């Protein structure tokens, strides 16, 4: 039996992080025919998708930040300014992002994460289904992952 010694380090190292990501990507590509088929196609790249709602003075009233990848829309953030909530602005932002993702980027599915005190019911009303529940993440809060088949 061979005993190997390793030195462990804990500092943040961007160069090593990129090297590790590159090696993991190569390993995953070699192991998955689906990921291999994605390589070299437009769906391979993550593309940012942002939708902004600006008021009459140009101030930010709300917005959606996400990206598309491999025929998926991933909604990262959706936020509406407090005085503008409840007037349909969030629905309009989400609808616009879904429309762009399907018509311009060929997306067929969307996903997002939200906490129990944020908007799980909002997303359910828009056709999203809960596919994962993580209690106590962070402690005292439940995180939901939701997905939706896009038209």
Backbone as a ProteinNet text record, in pm:
[ID]
protein_1_A
[PRIMARY]
XXXXXXXXXXXXXXXXXXXXXXXXXXXXXXXXXXXXXXXXXXXXXXXXXXXXXXXXXXXXXXXXXXXXXXXXXXXXXXXXXXXXXXXXXXXXXXXXXXXXXXXXXXXXXXXXXXXXXXXXXXXXXXXXXXXXXXXXXXXXXXXXXXXXXXX
[TERTIARY]
83.8	0	88.7	52	127.9	62.5	142.9	93.3	145.1	54.1	92.1	69.5	159.9	147.4	108.5	15.9	-26.7	-24.6	9.1	-1.1	-135.2	-213.3	-342.9	-328.8	-389.3	-389	-532.7	-559.1	-696.9	-715.4	-610.6	-627.6	-705.7	-770	-839.6	-734	-744.4	-646	-721.2	-735.7	-812.5	-752.1	-621.2	-555.4	-583.3	-568.5	-597.8	-746.6	-829.6	-973.3	-1008.3	-950.3	-975.7	-919.4	-802	-742.8	-832.8	-880.6	-969.5	-1097.6	-1154.4	-1278.2	-1253.3	-1140.4	-1105.6	-1090.8	-1024.7	-1005.7	-1137.4	-1220.9	-1351.9	-1436.5	-1433.8	-1509.2	-1462.3	-1330.5	-1276.2	-1318.9	-1314.8	-1356.3	-1504.3	-1587.2	-1731.4	-1762.6	-1692.7	-1714.1	-1678.8	-1569.4	-1529.2	-1629.4	-1691.2	-1782.6	-1925.9	-1964.8	-2104.3	-2121.1	-2191.7	-2218.8	-2302.3	-2387.1	-2469.7	-2380.7	-2288.7	-2198.7	-2102.8	-2058.8	-1972.7	-2045.4	-2173.7	-2252.6	-2273	-2271.5	-2287.5	-2163.9	-2044.9	-1921.3	-1920.7	-1887.5	-1879.1	-2012	-2118.8	-2249.4	-2281	-2376.5	-2415.2	-2469.4	-2529.2	-2584.8	-2477.7	-2352.5	-2244.4	-2215.7	-2230.1	-2193.2	-2307.4	-2273.2	-2368.4	-2375.8	-2497.1	-2515.8	-2601.3	-2556	-2636.5	-2769.4	-2872.2	-3002.9	-3051.9	-3061.6	-3104.1	-3224.1	-3322.4	-3439.7	-3456.8	-3462	-3469.5	-3599.5	-3656.7	-3773.8	-3730.3	-3738.2	-3696.6	-3818.7	-3825.2	-3938.3	-3919.1	-4014.1	-4011.8	-3886.2	-3820.6	-3697.7	-3572.7	-3591	-3478.2	-3423.7	-3487.6	-3443.2	-3488.2	-3411.4	-3441.8	-3565.6	-3669.4	-3792.5	-3796.4	-3720	-3714.9	-3625.4	-3596.1	-3512.4	-3502.6	-3459.3	-3436.6	-3297.5	-3217.2	-3083.3	-3079.1	-3033.5	-3022.1	-2925.4	-2929.5	-2849.6	-2916.9	-2876.1	-2924	-2805.5	-2832.7	-2731.2	-2800.7	-2760.5	-2806.5	-2959	-3022.6	-3169.3	-3242	-3171.9	-3232.3	-3216.4	-3320.6	-3313.5	-3293.7	-3193.9	-3174.5	-3196.3	-3302.7	-3331	-3252.1	-3158.4	-3073.6	-3135	-3178.9	-3239.8	-3362	-3466	-3581.2	-3619.1	-3617.8	-3643.9	-3730.6	-3825.4	-3911.8	-3902.3	-3889.8	-3886.8	-4017.1	-4004.8	-4118.7	-4245	-4239.9	-4365.3	-4430.6	-4357.6	-4411.4	-4459	-4444.6	-4485.2	-4637.1	-4682.3	-4824.7	-4897.2	-4823.1	-4885.3	-4857.2	-4796.8	-4773	-4636.8	-4551.6	-4421.2	-4333.9	-4335	-4258.2	-4304	-4433.7	-4489.3	-4443	-4440.5	-4397.6	-4249.4	-4167.1	-4024.5	-4000	-4066	-4049.5	-4097.9	-4212.2	-4266.7	-4173.1	-4116.6	-4024.1	-3899.9	-3843.9	-3725.4	-3756.4	-3869.1	-3908	-3926.6	-3988.3	-4010.6	-3877	-3785.9	-3654.7	-3580	-3587.1	-3516.2	-3569	-3700.2	-3756.4	-3739.8	-3771.3	-3772	-3633.8	-3545	-3413.3	-3302.5	-3326.2	-3217.4	-3255.8	-3377.6	-3418.4	-3436.1	-3456.3	-3473.7	-3608.7	-3609.4	-3731.6	-3773	-3681.6	-3708.7	-3644.5	-3704.5	-3649.2	-3632.2	-3538.8	-3517.1	-3479.4	-3502.5	-3467.4	-3469.4	-3409.8	-3414.4	-3477	-3554.2	-3614.1	-3628.8	-3630.8	-3649.7	-3796.7	-3832.7	-3972.8	-4034.8	-3956.9	-4011.8	-4010.1	-3954.4	-3948.6	-4072.1	-4062.2	-4169.9	-4205.7	-4204.2	-4239.7	-4381.9	-4475.6	-4613.7	-4625.9	-4551.7	-4547.9	-4506.8	-4399.8	-4351.1	-4447.8	-4509.4	-4609.9	-4724.1	-4768.2	-4876.9	-4836.4	-4706.7	-4658.4	-4616.7	-4662.3	-4642	-4518.7	-4446	-4326.7	-4366.8	-4293.2	-4317.8	-4196.2	-4222.2	-4114.6	-4054.7	-3922	-3853.9	-3755.8	-3729.5	-3637.2	-3668.6	-3665.8	-3685.1	-3567.6	-3499.9	-3386.8	-3420	-3463.1	-3492.1	-3364.5	-3377.4	-3266.1	-3145.2	-3170.7	-3062.3	-3086.8	-3032.4	-2956	-3048.9	-2992.8	-3074.9	-3195.6	-3313	-3437.7	-3509.6	-3449	-3507.2	-3511.6	-3614.5	-3625	-3600.1	-3514.2	-3488.6	-3564.1	-3622.6	-3694.6	-3624.2	-3615.6	-3576	-3701.1	-3729.4	-3847.2	-3808.3	-3886.7	-3863.9	-3995.8	-3984.6	-4103.6	-4069.5	-4157.6	-4147.2	-4191.9	-4110.8	-4143.7	-4216.7	-4312.5	-4396.8	-4320.4
-117.8	0	124.7	220.5	344	449.7	514.8	623.9	754.7	843.1	972	1082.3	1175.4	1291.1	1411.6	1489.8	1610.4	1727.6	1843.8	1966.2	2029.7	2062.1	2126.1	2275.8	2355.6	2500.5	2550	2662.2	2710.9	2851.3	2912.2	3049.2	3050.7	3163.4	3181.8	3201.5	3123.4	3127.1	3119	3232.1	3237.9	3149.8	3147.7	3068.1	2919	2871.9	2730.8	2701.8	2796.5	2779	2758.4	2839.7	2825.9	2693.8	2654.2	2526.3	2411	2415.3	2311.2	2306.1	2423	2429.2	2369.2	2402.9	2350.9	2198.9	2148.8	2003	1930.4	1989.3	1928.2	1926.8	2037.3	2044.8	1936.7	1917.4	1814.3	1674.6	1651.5	1521.5	1497.2	1599.2	1585.6	1563.9	1635.7	1620.3	1479	1426.3	1290.4	1186.7	1213.4	1115.8	1124.7	1236.7	1256.3	1280.6	1192.6	1215.9	1342.8	1376.6	1497.1	1621.6	1629.5	1744	1747.7	1630.5	1626.1	1684.5	1651	1701.3	1852.9	1909	2053.7	2131.3	2072.1	2142.1	2191.5	2317.1	2375.7	2424.2	2414.8	2463.3	2595.1	2672.4	2796.8	2773.5	2658	2628.4	2604.5	2587.1	2558.9	2677	2798	2917	2966.3	3008.1	3080.6	3222.4	3268.1	3404.2	3480.3	3596.8	3675.6	3715.1	3720	3770	3862.5	3989.4	4090	4164.7	4190.8	4271	4375.5	4502.7	4612.6	4688.5	4731.1	4818.5	4951.2	5057.1	5189.7	5280.9	5363.3	5455.3	5575.3	5667.2	5782.5	5868.8	5863.9	5941.2	5859.9	5733.9	5647.4	5568.9	5582.5	5508.1	5362	5275.1	5132.7	5103.5	5050.3	5011.8	4861.8	4786.3	4641.9	4582.5	4455.9	4391.4	4242.1	4177.7	4034.2	4011	3934.7	3897.3	3745.5	3696.6	3552.8	3521.9	3398.2	3358.8	3240.3	3215.3	3097.4	3005.5	2876.4	2775.2	2644.2	2581.5	2447.1	2437	2529.9	2539.3	2564.1	2614.9	2650	2799.6	2857.9	2991.4	2973.6	3036.9	3034.1	3176	3194.3	3323.5	3328.6	3422.4	3435.4	3531.8	3649.4	3751	3809.8	3833.4	3911.7	4000	4129.7	4224	4337.8	4381.1	4495.3	4591.2	4720.4	4823.8	4818.7	4827.2	4810	4885.7	5015.2	5085.5	5036.6	4962.9	4917.4	4772.4	4706.5	4565.7	4552.7	4440.6	4411.6	4471	4535.1	4598.3	4521.8	4402.5	4320.9	4338.7	4422.4	4446.7	4321	4248.2	4123.7	4023.6	4013.6	3923.4	3964.2	4093.6	4142.8	4114.7	4134.7	4107	3958.3	3873.2	3729	3685.3	3735.4	3701.6	3745.1	3864.4	3914.7	3827	3789.6	3703.4	3567.5	3508.6	3379.1	3389.6	3498.8	3518.8	3529.6	3612	3625.8	3492.9	3421.6	3293.5	3192.6	3190.9	3093.4	3137.4	3263.2	3307	3338	3390.6	3430.6	3330.5	3244.2	3154.7	3008.3	2977.2	2837.7	2764.1	2836.1	2770.2	2699.5	2586.2	2507.3	2494.5	2530.8	2513	2627.8	2660.1	2763.2	2705.9	2762.3	2721.2	2842.3	2830.4	2937.9	2884	2960.8	2929.9	3049.4	3020.8	3126.3	3076	3167.8	3130.2	3140.1	3074.5	3067.9	3204.9	3303.7	3436.1	3526	3476.8	3556.7	3532.1	3445.9	3442	3304.1	3198	3068.2	3067.2	3132.5	3134	3214.9	3323.7	3403.5	3315	3239.3	3154.9	3041.2	2983.6	2878.3	2932.8	3056.1	3117.2	3136.3	3140	3156.9	3024.6	2914.4	2784.4	2708.9	2760.4	2691.6	2584.2	2474.8	2364.1	2344.2	2316.5	2290.2	2153.1	2149.3	2022.7	1986.8	2082	2056.6	2151.6	2098.5	2178.2	2149.1	2255.3	2239	2315	2243.5	2310.8	2357	2465.4	2515.5	2558.7	2617.8	2667	2811.3	2907.7	2895.4	2860.4	2836	2795.1	2886.9	2822.7	2895.4	2933	2907.1	2942.5	2817.4	2806.9	2697.6	2751.3	2683.9	2721	2626.1	2682.8	2606	2621.9	2512.8	2516.7	2485.4	2570.4	2552.8	2548.9	2475.4	2470.5	2489.8	2523.1	2543.7	2508.2	2434.8	2411.4	2538.2	2589	2712	2678.8	2764.7	2744.7	2744.1
0	0	0	-81.4	-92.3	-5.5	75.5	159.5	101.6	64.1	7.3	108.9	108.8	197.5	112.1	162.3	92.5	188.4	138.3	216	180.5	279.6	258.3	279.2	187.3	198.3	189.2	251.4	254.2	198.7	145	96.3	-35.4	-63.8	-190.2	-298.1	-404.1	-512.3	-645.1	-712	-837	-946.6	-955.3	-1059.3	-1038.5	-916.6	-887.8	-907.4	-870	-886.6	-1034.3	-1121.2	-1264.8	-1317.5	-1268.2	-1308.7	-1266.5	-1142.9	-1094.1	-1177.2	-1206.4	-1287.5	-1425.9	-1485.7	-1617.4	-1615.1	-1512.2	-1502	-1473.7	-1389	-1362	-1489.3	-1563.8	-1689.3	-1786.7	-1797.8	-1886.9	-1840.6	-1710.2	-1656.3	-1683	-1658	-1680.8	-1828.6	-1914.6	-2058.5	-2103.2	-2051.8	-2087.3	-2037.3	-1923.9	-1862.5	-1915.2	-1976.8	-2014.4	-2164.2	-2233.9	-2376	-2398.3	-2303.7	-2316.6	-2314.1	-2217.7	-2210.4	-2329.9	-2376.4	-2495.3	-2615.9	-2629.7	-2743.2	-2735.7	-2615.4	-2598.8	-2643.6	-2631.4	-2660.1	-2804	-2820	-2953.1	-3009.1	-2931.8	-2977.6	-2907.2	-2959.4	-2891.3	-2749.5	-2725.4	-2593.2	-2487.5	-2530.3	-2436	-2343.8	-2393.3	-2317	-2230	-2108.5	-2024.5	-2076.5	-2106.9	-2154	-2054.3	-2010.8	-1916.9	-1979.2	-1897.7	-1939	-1827.9	-1857.8	-1760	-1815.8	-1729.9	-1766.4	-1657.3	-1695.8	-1599.3	-1615.2	-1503.2	-1502.7	-1441.8	-1521.6	-1477.4	-1470	-1367.8	-1355.8	-1448.5	-1442.4	-1532.6	-1519	-1404.3	-1385.5	-1419.3	-1456.2	-1489	-1371.7	-1255	-1136	-1145.1	-1084.9	-1086.7	-1002.8	-1067	-998.3	-973.2	-1050.9	-1036.3	-1141.9	-1125.6	-1225.2	-1205.7	-1311.1	-1310.1	-1366.9	-1295.3	-1340.4	-1347.8	-1459.7	-1477.1	-1590	-1635.5	-1750.9	-1818.2	-1941.4	-2012.6	-2038.6	-2037.5	-2062.8	-2095.7	-2203.1	-2239	-2240.5	-2305	-2319.4	-2186.9	-2087.5	-1958.4	-1932.3	-1875.5	-1817.6	-1668.5	-1611.6	-1466.6	-1414.9	-1337.4	-1276	-1145.8	-1137.7	-1020.3	-919.3	-967	-880.4	-948.4	-870.5	-915	-797.7	-819.5	-711.5	-763.4	-679	-708.1	-590.3	-620.2	-517.6	-436.3	-305.5	-213.7	-256.9	-288.2	-322.7	-452	-532.4	-660.8	-657.8	-544.9	-534.3	-537.6	-592.7	-597.2	-716.8	-806.6	-924.1	-1053.1	-1042.5	-1161.5	-1226.3	-1168.5	-1229	-1227.2	-1117.5	-1110.6	-1215	-1234.1	-1336	-1475.1	-1500.6	-1631.6	-1655.6	-1553.2	-1566.4	-1593.4	-1516.5	-1532.5	-1670.7	-1713.1	-1844.1	-1956.7	-1945	-2046.6	-2054.2	-1938.9	-1936.7	-1998.7	-1963.1	-2020.1	-2171.1	-2215.9	-2359.3	-2434.5	-2383.6	-2447.3	-2448.7	-2337.9	-2327.4	-2429.6	-2450.8	-2545.1	-2690.3	-2719	-2859.2	-2914.4	-2831.6	-2881.4	-2849	-2749.3	-2706.2	-2703.9	-2744.5	-2756	-2624.8	-2517.5	-2387.3	-2380.7	-2312.8	-2296	-2149.6	-2058.9	-1916.6	-1839.6	-1724.5	-1636.4	-1497.8	-1422.9	-1283.9	-1201.1	-1071	-978.2	-836.9	-746.9	-604.4	-533.5	-428.8	-347.9	-205.1	-111.5	28.8	66.2	177	219.3	244.5	286.5	314.6	190.9	81.2	-40.2	-126.8	-227.7	-325.9	-380.4	-300.5	-360.6	-417.2	-351.1	-401.4	-530	-541.3	-664.5	-781.6	-764.7	-874.5	-903.9	-802.2	-826.2	-910.8	-881.4	-960.3	-1106.6	-1130.7	-1267.6	-1331.9	-1275	-1336.3	-1293.4	-1196.3	-1147.4	-1047	-1048.1	-956	-866.5	-739.8	-644.7	-675.7	-695.6	-721.8	-610.8	-521.5	-411.9	-297.3	-175.8	-55.1	37.4	81	172.2	300.3	403.9	530.1	599	674.2	755.3	673.7	554.8	470.4	432.3	506.7	631	747.7	865.9	979.4	1000.1	1011.3	1031.8	903.9	789.5	659	571.9	489.7	394.1	254.5	180.9	42.1	-50.3	-155.5	-257.1	-390.9	-464.1	-604.4	-684.2	-783.4	-866.1	-1012.9	-1093.1	-1237.2	-1309.8	-1437.4	-1521.3	-1664.5	-1729.2	-1873.6	-1943.2	-2032.9	-2102.9	-2234.1	-2270.1	-2387.9	-2513.2
[MASK]
+++++++++++++++++++++++++++++++++++++++++++++++++++++++++++++++++++++++++++++++++++++++++++++++++++++++++++++++++++++++++++++++++++++++++++++++++++++++

